[in-house]
Short mmCIF file of C-alpha atoms in Angstrom, two decimals:
data_model
loop_
_atom_site.label_atom_id
_atom_site.label_comp_id
_atom_site.label_asym_id
_atom_site.label_seq_id
_atom_site.Cartn_x
_atom_site.Cartn_y
_atom_site.Cartn_z
CA MET A 78 140.80 89.38 155.09
CA ARG A 79 139.98 91.85 157.59
CA PRO A 80 137.63 90.86 160.46
CA GLU A 81 135.17 93.52 159.68
CA ARG A 82 134.73 92.11 156.25
CA LEU A 83 135.36 88.34 156.94
CA VAL A 84 132.91 87.92 160.03
CA PRO A 85 129.98 89.80 158.07
CA LEU A 86 130.53 87.61 155.07
CA ILE A 87 130.20 84.37 157.12
CA VAL A 88 126.96 85.55 158.81
CA ALA A 89 125.78 86.65 155.40
CA CYS A 90 126.29 83.09 154.04
CA ALA A 91 123.63 81.89 156.58
CA LEU A 92 121.53 84.89 156.08
CA PHE A 93 121.74 84.22 152.16
CA MET A 94 120.46 80.53 152.74
CA GLU A 95 117.52 81.90 154.66
CA GLN A 96 116.29 84.57 152.40
CA LEU A 97 116.80 82.50 149.11
CA ASP A 98 114.61 79.97 150.83
CA SER A 99 111.90 82.52 151.83
CA THR A 100 111.62 84.01 148.45
CA VAL A 101 111.99 80.92 146.70
CA ILE A 102 108.92 79.43 148.42
CA SER A 103 106.90 82.50 147.65
CA THR A 104 107.30 81.76 144.05
CA SER A 105 106.48 78.15 144.42
CA LEU A 106 103.56 78.14 146.56
CA PRO A 107 100.74 77.48 143.72
CA ALA A 108 102.82 74.50 142.67
CA ILE A 109 103.54 72.99 145.94
CA ALA A 110 99.79 73.40 146.61
CA VAL A 111 98.95 71.30 143.63
CA ASP A 112 101.34 68.69 144.60
CA LEU A 113 100.08 68.33 147.85
CA HIS A 114 96.47 68.56 146.82
CA GLU A 115 95.97 71.42 148.99
CA ASP A 116 93.96 74.95 148.36
CA PRO A 117 96.81 77.54 147.16
CA ILE A 118 95.47 79.88 150.10
CA ALA A 119 96.01 77.14 152.69
CA LEU A 120 99.79 77.27 151.75
CA LYS A 121 99.72 80.44 153.89
CA LEU A 122 100.30 77.96 156.69
CA ALA A 123 103.69 77.15 155.11
CA LEU A 124 104.65 80.81 155.43
CA THR A 125 103.38 81.57 158.78
CA SER A 126 104.54 78.58 160.37
CA TYR A 127 108.00 79.68 159.47
CA LEU A 128 107.74 83.30 160.62
CA LEU A 129 105.88 82.07 164.01
CA SER A 130 108.78 79.79 164.76
CA LEU A 131 111.17 82.70 164.34
CA ALA A 132 109.00 85.07 166.63
CA VAL A 133 108.82 82.11 169.25
CA PHE A 134 112.46 81.25 169.51
CA ILE A 135 114.28 84.45 168.62
CA PRO A 136 113.74 85.86 172.18
CA ALA A 137 116.11 83.19 173.54
CA SER A 138 118.73 83.75 170.80
CA GLY A 139 120.68 86.32 172.89
CA TRP A 140 120.51 84.36 176.12
CA PHE A 141 121.72 81.22 174.46
CA ALA A 142 124.63 83.04 172.75
CA ASP A 143 125.33 84.78 176.18
CA ARG A 144 125.42 81.29 177.91
CA PHE A 145 126.78 78.88 175.50
CA GLY A 146 128.88 81.05 173.10
CA SER A 147 128.28 82.54 169.88
CA ARG A 148 129.94 80.12 167.67
CA THR A 149 128.36 77.23 169.01
CA VAL A 150 124.89 78.53 168.95
CA PHE A 151 125.46 80.02 165.24
CA ARG A 152 126.92 76.65 164.13
CA ALA A 153 123.98 74.66 165.76
CA ALA A 154 121.58 77.01 164.32
CA ILE A 155 122.95 76.32 160.67
CA VAL A 156 122.45 72.59 161.26
CA VAL A 157 118.99 72.78 162.53
CA PHE A 158 117.81 75.13 159.57
CA THR A 159 119.66 72.57 157.12
CA ILE A 160 118.00 69.56 158.53
CA GLY A 161 114.86 71.33 158.30
CA SER A 162 115.51 72.18 154.70
CA LEU A 163 115.93 68.40 154.03
CA LEU A 164 112.82 67.50 155.68
CA CYS A 165 110.69 70.20 153.69
CA GLY A 166 112.00 68.71 150.52
CA LEU A 167 110.71 65.22 151.55
CA ALA A 168 107.40 66.50 152.65
CA THR A 169 104.35 64.70 151.44
CA SER A 170 101.47 66.60 152.97
CA LEU A 171 100.47 69.99 154.12
CA THR A 172 100.93 68.73 158.07
CA ASP A 173 104.42 67.24 157.26
CA PHE A 174 105.36 70.56 155.55
CA VAL A 175 104.21 72.76 158.10
CA ILE A 176 106.12 70.94 161.08
CA TYR A 177 109.24 71.04 158.99
CA ARG A 178 108.95 74.53 158.28
CA ILE A 179 108.51 75.09 162.16
CA ILE A 180 111.81 73.45 162.54
CA GLN A 181 113.32 75.33 159.72
CA GLY A 182 112.41 78.27 161.68
CA MET A 183 113.90 77.16 165.12
CA GLY A 184 117.26 77.08 163.17
CA GLY A 185 116.52 80.68 161.53
CA ALA A 186 115.54 81.93 164.91
CA MET A 187 118.85 81.33 166.20
CA MET A 188 121.12 81.92 163.14
CA VAL A 189 120.29 85.59 162.25
CA PRO A 190 120.09 87.41 165.61
CA VAL A 191 123.16 85.54 166.88
CA GLY A 192 124.89 86.46 163.70
CA ARG A 193 123.93 90.05 164.20
CA LEU A 194 125.19 89.96 167.66
CA VAL A 195 128.67 88.48 166.52
CA ILE A 196 129.22 91.53 164.55
CA LEU A 197 128.08 93.88 167.08
CA ARG A 198 130.47 92.61 169.60
CA THR A 199 133.54 91.52 167.27
CA VAL A 200 133.67 94.65 164.89
CA PRO A 201 134.87 97.98 166.30
CA LYS A 202 132.27 100.65 166.37
CA GLY A 203 134.24 102.89 163.73
CA GLU A 204 134.24 99.87 161.48
CA LEU A 205 130.52 99.05 162.21
CA VAL A 206 129.24 100.52 158.94
CA SER A 207 131.74 99.01 156.70
CA ALA A 208 131.04 95.78 158.31
CA LEU A 209 127.22 95.99 157.70
CA ALA A 210 128.13 96.96 154.14
CA TRP A 211 129.89 93.84 153.42
CA LEU A 212 127.02 91.98 155.33
CA THR A 213 124.06 93.75 152.93
CA VAL A 214 125.30 92.86 149.57
CA PRO A 215 125.59 89.11 149.97
CA ALA A 216 122.33 88.69 151.87
CA LEU A 217 120.44 90.91 149.31
CA LEU A 218 121.42 88.18 146.85
CA GLY A 219 118.86 85.73 148.14
CA PRO A 220 115.79 87.87 147.47
CA VAL A 221 117.12 89.08 144.21
CA LEU A 222 118.01 85.41 142.88
CA GLY A 223 115.23 83.61 144.81
CA PRO A 224 112.38 84.23 142.41
CA PRO A 225 113.65 83.36 139.27
CA ILE A 226 115.68 80.56 140.73
CA GLY A 227 112.70 79.13 142.52
CA GLY A 228 110.49 79.78 139.28
CA PHE A 229 112.99 78.25 137.04
CA ILE A 230 113.23 75.19 139.14
CA THR A 231 109.52 74.56 139.77
CA THR A 232 108.74 75.12 136.25
CA TYR A 233 111.33 72.92 134.68
CA PHE A 234 112.23 70.68 137.41
CA ASP A 235 110.63 69.98 140.85
CA TRP A 236 109.93 72.31 143.73
CA ARG A 237 111.53 69.95 146.29
CA LEU A 238 115.04 70.54 144.79
CA ILE A 239 114.59 74.19 145.95
CA PHE A 240 115.01 72.91 149.68
CA PHE A 241 117.85 70.66 148.89
CA LEU A 242 119.80 73.59 147.54
CA ASN A 243 120.27 74.82 151.27
CA ILE A 244 122.20 71.63 151.99
CA PRO A 245 125.77 72.37 150.44
CA ILE A 246 125.18 76.16 151.62
CA GLY A 247 124.73 75.05 155.22
CA ILE A 248 127.90 72.83 155.18
CA VAL A 249 129.88 75.61 154.02
CA GLY A 250 128.32 77.78 156.44
CA VAL A 251 129.14 75.49 159.43
CA VAL A 252 132.91 74.93 158.17
CA LEU A 253 133.46 78.63 157.90
CA ALA A 254 131.74 79.53 161.31
CA SER A 255 134.06 76.73 163.02
CA LEU A 256 137.22 78.35 161.48
CA PHE A 257 136.66 81.92 161.74
CA ILE A 258 133.70 82.80 164.21
CA PRO A 259 134.89 83.60 167.92
CA ASP A 260 133.20 81.96 170.79
CA ILE A 261 132.24 85.02 172.43
CA ARG A 262 130.29 84.39 175.76
CA GLU A 263 129.26 86.60 178.87
CA GLU A 264 130.86 85.88 182.02
CA ASP A 265 127.99 86.89 184.18
CA VAL A 266 124.59 85.69 182.63
CA ALA A 267 121.14 86.43 184.11
CA PRO A 268 118.92 83.43 184.85
CA PHE A 269 116.83 82.37 181.74
CA ASP A 270 113.33 83.55 182.18
CA LEU A 271 111.63 80.47 181.54
CA HIS A 272 108.42 81.53 182.70
CA GLY A 273 108.54 84.64 180.21
CA MET A 274 109.56 82.35 177.34
CA LEU A 275 106.41 80.13 177.87
CA LEU A 276 103.93 82.91 178.30
CA SER A 277 105.42 84.93 175.29
CA SER A 278 105.62 81.50 173.24
CA VAL A 279 101.97 80.71 173.87
CA GLY A 280 100.91 84.15 173.25
CA LEU A 281 102.53 84.75 170.13
CA ALA A 282 101.61 81.32 168.58
CA GLY A 283 98.16 81.75 169.78
CA LEU A 284 97.93 85.21 168.06
CA VAL A 285 99.76 84.58 164.64
CA PHE A 286 98.53 81.09 164.29
CA GLY A 287 95.02 81.76 165.40
CA PHE A 288 94.86 84.65 162.53
CA ALA A 289 96.29 82.02 159.82
CA LEU A 290 93.82 79.67 160.93
CA LEU A 291 90.89 82.20 160.08
CA GLY A 292 89.65 81.23 156.25
CA GLN A 293 90.86 77.52 156.67
CA HIS A 294 87.86 75.75 155.96
CA ALA A 295 89.04 72.44 157.67
CA VAL A 296 89.00 74.21 160.87
CA ALA A 297 85.83 75.72 162.45
CA PRO A 298 85.91 79.33 162.96
CA TRP A 299 85.35 79.04 166.67
CA ILE A 300 88.45 76.98 166.94
CA ALA A 301 90.46 79.92 165.20
CA LEU A 302 88.95 82.42 167.48
CA SER A 303 89.59 80.17 170.68
CA VAL A 304 93.57 79.92 169.69
CA ILE A 305 93.64 84.07 169.16
CA ALA A 306 91.78 84.51 172.51
CA VAL A 307 94.23 81.83 174.44
CA GLY A 308 97.04 83.96 172.73
CA ALA A 309 95.62 87.33 173.98
CA VAL A 310 95.24 86.14 177.64
CA ALA A 311 98.69 84.47 177.49
CA MET A 312 100.34 87.98 176.19
CA THR A 313 98.27 89.83 178.92
CA PHE A 314 100.11 87.71 181.56
CA TYR A 315 103.26 88.07 180.12
CA VAL A 316 103.05 91.93 180.26
CA ARG A 317 102.06 91.49 183.91
CA HIS A 318 105.28 89.12 184.54
CA ALA A 319 107.51 91.38 182.52
CA ARG A 320 106.68 94.32 184.78
CA HIS A 321 107.87 92.32 187.88
CA THR A 322 111.00 90.74 186.44
CA ASP A 323 114.58 92.27 186.17
CA ARG A 324 115.54 90.44 182.98
CA PRO A 325 112.53 89.52 181.16
CA ILE A 326 112.80 87.68 177.75
CA LEU A 327 111.14 90.56 176.06
CA ASP A 328 112.18 93.78 177.64
CA LEU A 329 109.06 96.08 177.31
CA THR A 330 110.56 98.92 179.10
CA LEU A 331 112.81 99.51 175.77
CA LEU A 332 109.33 100.90 174.48
CA LYS A 333 109.84 103.89 176.59
CA VAL A 334 112.62 104.94 174.08
CA PRO A 335 110.69 107.21 171.59
CA THR A 336 112.87 106.08 168.66
CA PHE A 337 112.77 102.46 169.41
CA PHE A 338 108.95 102.61 169.80
CA ALA A 339 108.66 104.17 166.45
CA GLY A 340 110.99 101.96 164.64
CA VAL A 341 109.50 98.88 166.08
CA VAL A 342 105.74 99.30 167.09
CA GLY A 343 105.04 102.19 164.51
CA ALA A 344 106.95 100.15 161.53
CA SER A 345 104.98 96.93 162.20
CA LEU A 346 101.94 98.46 160.46
CA PHE A 347 104.23 99.08 157.47
CA ARG A 348 105.57 95.47 157.68
CA ILE A 349 102.20 94.02 157.64
CA GLY A 350 101.94 95.48 154.13
CA ILE A 351 105.20 94.44 153.14
CA GLY A 352 104.45 90.71 154.71
CA ALA A 353 101.64 90.32 152.40
CA LEU A 354 103.49 90.98 149.04
CA PRO A 355 105.50 87.84 148.94
CA PHE A 356 102.12 85.91 149.32
CA LEU A 357 99.82 87.90 146.98
CA LEU A 358 102.39 88.72 143.96
CA PRO A 359 103.15 85.07 142.93
CA LEU A 360 99.42 83.99 143.56
CA MET A 361 98.36 86.90 141.32
CA LEU A 362 100.91 86.52 138.48
CA GLN A 363 100.28 82.70 138.34
CA LEU A 364 96.38 82.24 139.35
CA GLY A 365 95.21 85.61 138.06
CA PHE A 366 97.43 86.06 134.97
CA GLY A 367 98.17 82.51 134.35
CA MET A 368 101.91 82.98 134.13
CA THR A 369 104.38 79.94 134.89
CA PRO A 370 106.45 80.15 138.34
CA PHE A 371 109.64 81.07 136.14
CA ALA A 372 107.88 83.88 134.45
CA SER A 373 106.45 85.03 137.51
CA GLY A 374 109.82 84.88 139.42
CA LEU A 375 111.51 87.06 136.61
CA ILE A 376 109.01 89.63 137.37
CA THR A 377 108.70 89.80 141.26
CA PHE A 378 112.66 89.83 141.60
CA ALA A 379 112.43 93.35 140.38
CA SER A 380 111.52 94.40 143.90
CA ALA A 381 114.56 93.04 145.35
CA ALA A 382 116.62 94.63 142.53
CA GLY A 383 115.20 97.83 143.41
CA ALA A 384 116.37 97.40 147.05
CA MET A 385 119.89 97.02 146.01
CA THR A 386 119.84 100.11 144.12
CA MET A 387 118.68 102.01 147.18
CA LYS A 388 122.10 101.03 149.13
CA LEU A 389 123.87 103.86 147.45
CA THR A 390 121.33 106.61 148.13
CA ALA A 391 120.04 105.84 151.54
CA ALA A 392 122.57 107.51 153.41
CA PRO A 393 122.66 110.69 151.71
CA ILE A 394 118.97 110.78 151.47
CA ILE A 395 118.81 110.56 155.19
CA ARG A 396 121.81 113.14 155.75
CA ALA A 397 120.01 115.64 153.44
CA PHE A 398 116.32 115.55 155.23
CA GLY A 399 116.53 113.79 158.44
CA PHE A 400 114.93 110.72 159.81
CA ARG A 401 111.75 112.08 160.50
CA ARG A 402 111.03 113.71 157.34
CA VAL A 403 112.22 110.75 155.39
CA LEU A 404 110.11 108.25 157.14
CA ILE A 405 106.95 110.44 156.91
CA VAL A 406 107.27 110.95 153.21
CA ASN A 407 108.68 107.95 152.10
CA CYS A 408 106.24 105.76 154.08
CA VAL A 409 103.12 107.33 151.97
CA ILE A 410 105.14 106.64 148.69
CA ALA A 411 106.12 103.32 149.52
CA SER A 412 102.50 102.35 150.57
CA ALA A 413 101.40 103.75 147.42
CA PHE A 414 103.53 101.30 145.45
CA ILE A 415 102.03 98.48 147.38
CA GLY A 416 98.37 99.77 146.20
CA VAL A 417 99.70 100.01 142.62
CA SER A 418 99.85 96.15 142.52
CA ALA A 419 95.86 96.47 142.50
CA PHE A 420 95.74 97.93 139.38
CA PHE A 421 97.95 95.28 137.65
CA ARG A 422 96.35 93.50 134.71
CA PRO A 423 97.32 90.68 132.38
CA ASP A 424 97.21 92.77 129.38
CA MET A 425 99.93 95.31 130.87
CA PRO A 426 103.32 95.37 129.32
CA HIS A 427 105.56 93.48 131.46
CA LEU A 428 108.09 96.28 131.69
CA VAL A 429 105.36 98.40 133.11
CA LEU A 430 104.99 95.60 135.97
CA ILE A 431 108.50 95.36 136.52
CA GLY A 432 109.39 99.24 136.73
CA ALA A 433 106.39 99.61 139.35
CA LEU A 434 108.07 96.59 141.41
CA LEU A 435 111.59 98.13 140.91
CA PHE A 436 110.79 101.56 142.49
CA GLY A 437 108.45 99.90 145.16
CA GLY A 438 111.28 97.96 146.08
CA PHE A 439 113.56 100.85 146.35
CA PHE A 440 111.28 102.98 148.47
CA ARG A 441 110.48 100.04 150.81
CA SER A 442 113.71 99.04 151.38
CA LEU A 443 114.74 102.89 152.17
CA GLN A 444 111.78 102.81 154.72
CA PHE A 445 113.51 99.48 156.33
CA THR A 446 116.94 101.09 156.35
CA SER A 447 115.52 104.12 157.98
CA THR A 448 113.56 102.37 160.60
CA ASN A 449 116.42 99.94 161.45
CA ALA A 450 118.85 102.55 162.14
CA LEU A 451 116.48 104.66 163.94
CA SER A 452 115.29 101.82 166.30
CA TYR A 453 118.84 101.53 167.69
CA ALA A 454 119.63 104.96 167.74
CA ASP A 455 119.27 105.49 171.75
CA ILE A 456 119.85 101.97 172.66
CA SER A 457 122.93 101.60 174.89
CA ASN A 458 125.50 98.76 174.39
CA GLU A 459 124.09 96.84 177.41
CA ALA A 460 120.47 96.56 176.10
CA MET A 461 121.58 95.85 172.48
CA SER A 462 121.04 92.26 172.90
CA ARG A 463 117.34 92.47 174.49
CA ALA A 464 116.60 95.28 171.89
CA THR A 465 117.42 93.30 168.69
CA SER A 466 115.58 90.27 170.08
CA PHE A 467 112.61 92.55 170.60
CA ALA A 468 112.71 94.14 167.22
CA SER A 469 113.38 90.77 165.59
CA VAL A 470 110.08 89.48 167.10
CA ALA A 471 108.11 92.42 166.34
CA GLN A 472 109.32 92.13 162.58
CA GLN A 473 108.24 88.52 162.20
CA VAL A 474 105.05 88.95 164.10
CA SER A 475 104.03 91.82 161.80
CA ILE A 476 105.16 89.79 158.56
CA SER A 477 103.29 86.93 159.32
CA THR A 478 100.18 88.84 160.17
CA GLY A 479 100.44 90.36 156.81
CA VAL A 480 100.53 87.08 155.26
CA ALA A 481 97.15 86.06 157.25
CA VAL A 482 95.50 89.24 156.74
CA ALA A 483 96.00 88.66 152.98
CA ALA A 484 94.76 85.30 152.76
CA LEU A 485 91.73 86.17 154.95
CA ILE A 486 90.83 88.80 152.46
CA LEU A 487 91.08 86.42 149.53
CA ASP A 488 89.23 83.94 151.25
CA GLY A 489 86.64 86.30 152.47
CA MET A 490 86.06 87.66 148.89
CA ARG A 491 85.43 84.30 147.34
CA SER A 492 83.16 83.05 150.19
CA TRP A 493 81.13 86.39 149.66
CA ARG A 494 80.75 85.56 145.97
CA GLY A 495 80.01 81.57 146.97
CA ASP A 496 81.70 80.35 143.77
CA GLY A 497 84.71 78.79 145.65
CA THR A 498 87.23 80.53 143.08
CA ILE A 499 89.87 83.43 143.38
CA GLN A 500 89.25 86.18 140.90
CA LEU A 501 91.63 88.82 139.76
CA GLU A 502 89.68 91.35 141.44
CA ASP A 503 89.90 89.68 144.81
CA PHE A 504 93.87 90.66 144.62
CA SER A 505 92.97 94.32 143.88
CA VAL A 506 90.84 94.43 147.01
CA ALA A 507 93.69 92.55 149.02
CA PHE A 508 96.53 94.84 147.86
CA THR A 509 94.40 97.91 148.37
CA ALA A 510 93.83 96.75 152.09
CA VAL A 511 97.45 96.21 153.13
CA ALA A 512 98.63 99.41 151.46
CA LEU A 513 95.96 101.28 153.72
CA ILE A 514 97.30 99.49 156.81
CA ALA A 515 100.92 100.25 155.86
CA VAL A 516 100.26 103.74 155.32
CA CYS A 517 99.02 104.04 158.97
CA SER A 518 102.40 103.83 160.22
CA VAL A 519 102.92 107.23 159.29
CA PHE A 520 100.97 108.66 162.43
CA PHE A 521 103.86 107.10 164.74
CA TYR A 522 106.50 108.90 162.61
CA LEU A 523 104.46 112.17 162.89
CA ARG A 524 105.20 112.07 166.79
CA LEU A 525 108.90 111.77 166.41
CA PRO A 526 110.93 115.15 167.20
CA ASP A 527 112.69 116.98 164.34
CA ASP A 528 116.03 115.74 165.25
CA ALA A 529 115.29 112.11 165.91
CA GLY A 530 118.29 110.03 165.39
CA ALA A 531 120.24 113.29 164.38
CA GLU A 532 123.55 111.82 165.40
CA LEU A 533 123.23 108.82 162.94
CA ALA A 534 122.44 110.99 160.17
CA ARG A 535 126.03 112.80 160.41
CA LYS A 536 128.29 112.88 157.54
CA PRO A 537 131.00 110.29 157.44
CA GLY A 538 133.88 110.99 159.88
CA SER A 539 131.71 112.15 162.39
CA LYS A 540 130.43 109.80 165.43
CA PRO A 541 128.49 107.78 165.21
CA ALA A 542 128.46 106.76 161.56
CA ALA A 543 125.53 107.31 159.02
CA PRO A 544 123.06 104.31 159.05
CA THR A 545 123.00 101.23 157.21
CA GLU A 546 120.28 98.42 156.87
CA ALA A 547 120.34 95.84 159.77
CA PRO A 548 119.94 92.11 158.70
CA GLY A 549 116.69 91.71 160.21
CA GLU A 550 114.96 93.29 157.37
CA MET A 551 116.69 91.31 154.64
CA GLY A 552 114.39 89.49 152.45
CA SER A 553 111.16 91.70 153.21
CA THR A 554 111.80 93.74 149.92
CA ALA A 555 109.65 91.64 147.53
#
């Protein structure tokens, strides 16, 4: 098989494992909460801890790949992720579960960005679109298959089996990586920015985990606010550090590129809304509608199915209307479909729910494809490694923030009523709030010039080629 097909498929094997795991867990959260004797909202820590681990360790992925070789790091990342999966299946408490999810995140943080770098560095630019296309389809199978598989296993077997599924996939991934992934490394690697890594880790961990702790009744509010404050102070010091360092772990100078700024910072508001969906939808369908995990999964998988149908139409849409117009109009449409979930009711026909999620998945995936392509439109090859790390961190932080915001709203609503229960109306408030946050990203797109990303929107045969969704957004279609 040709390299532009074989290498992406091997990387997609790892990506499939990660995305299957993430979407399966979202469907099974209520059942996991019951088994671990925890409040369902408390299980947000299982989602945010994994995303937090990604955000903390992703910045180092590019440096490790340059220093120790892409094959070595990619293979080790799969092993760490698989071990974390095994431990998650053996967890007996929420504390255990959160710790093991962090271990999983350490593997995932190296696995996907390094896999993306392998593709960018081994496939000729003329074949890059084809390579990413081969990567996209297998990777999207995770979000499509995750909800129904997770619901089926949780309903008829045991949720722990979900994590054990990653073991054979991980073994296959290690074997294929050993045989076919080239061990590319850089000859001249800059010193590792340990100071920056420590500051950014404390800062990101404090901000994300602090917001996740808000609403946790086991932790006093002042503790959560203190954690947030520590994170804010650490990030302030990091910004100061990055301004006086030649090769900081997170290169803030990239934000001076307008297309990168809009595609990363601006799109973060949209991703907050998207990050809340995998948390809110299964809880609403199971706690609010009384569905089984299997029935819930059969409905929520429609979002990922809608994302797959978008693959055939994204490039023609962008070529016809341009990035700026697509991002502005589609942002409003996609945000509206997030808000539509606020009107879901148990007596609605399931086909109506599936249809709304199907179309919503289509427009959300179109937004992701557009922002990902635009983010790297004006980034040089030399800065690509730093740009992918920065963008990946921003994605994980915004998605985990979405989970924290949604959980905080649900907890705030039941605390306001004082009855300690989650009502269906609480989900309506949460969906409306995250939809309003998501649509605010449109103000960043309005600042783009009319010809933003024009070269990427050219017809096939022109250079550079038309955009294709980057791996960093897979699994965010739910």
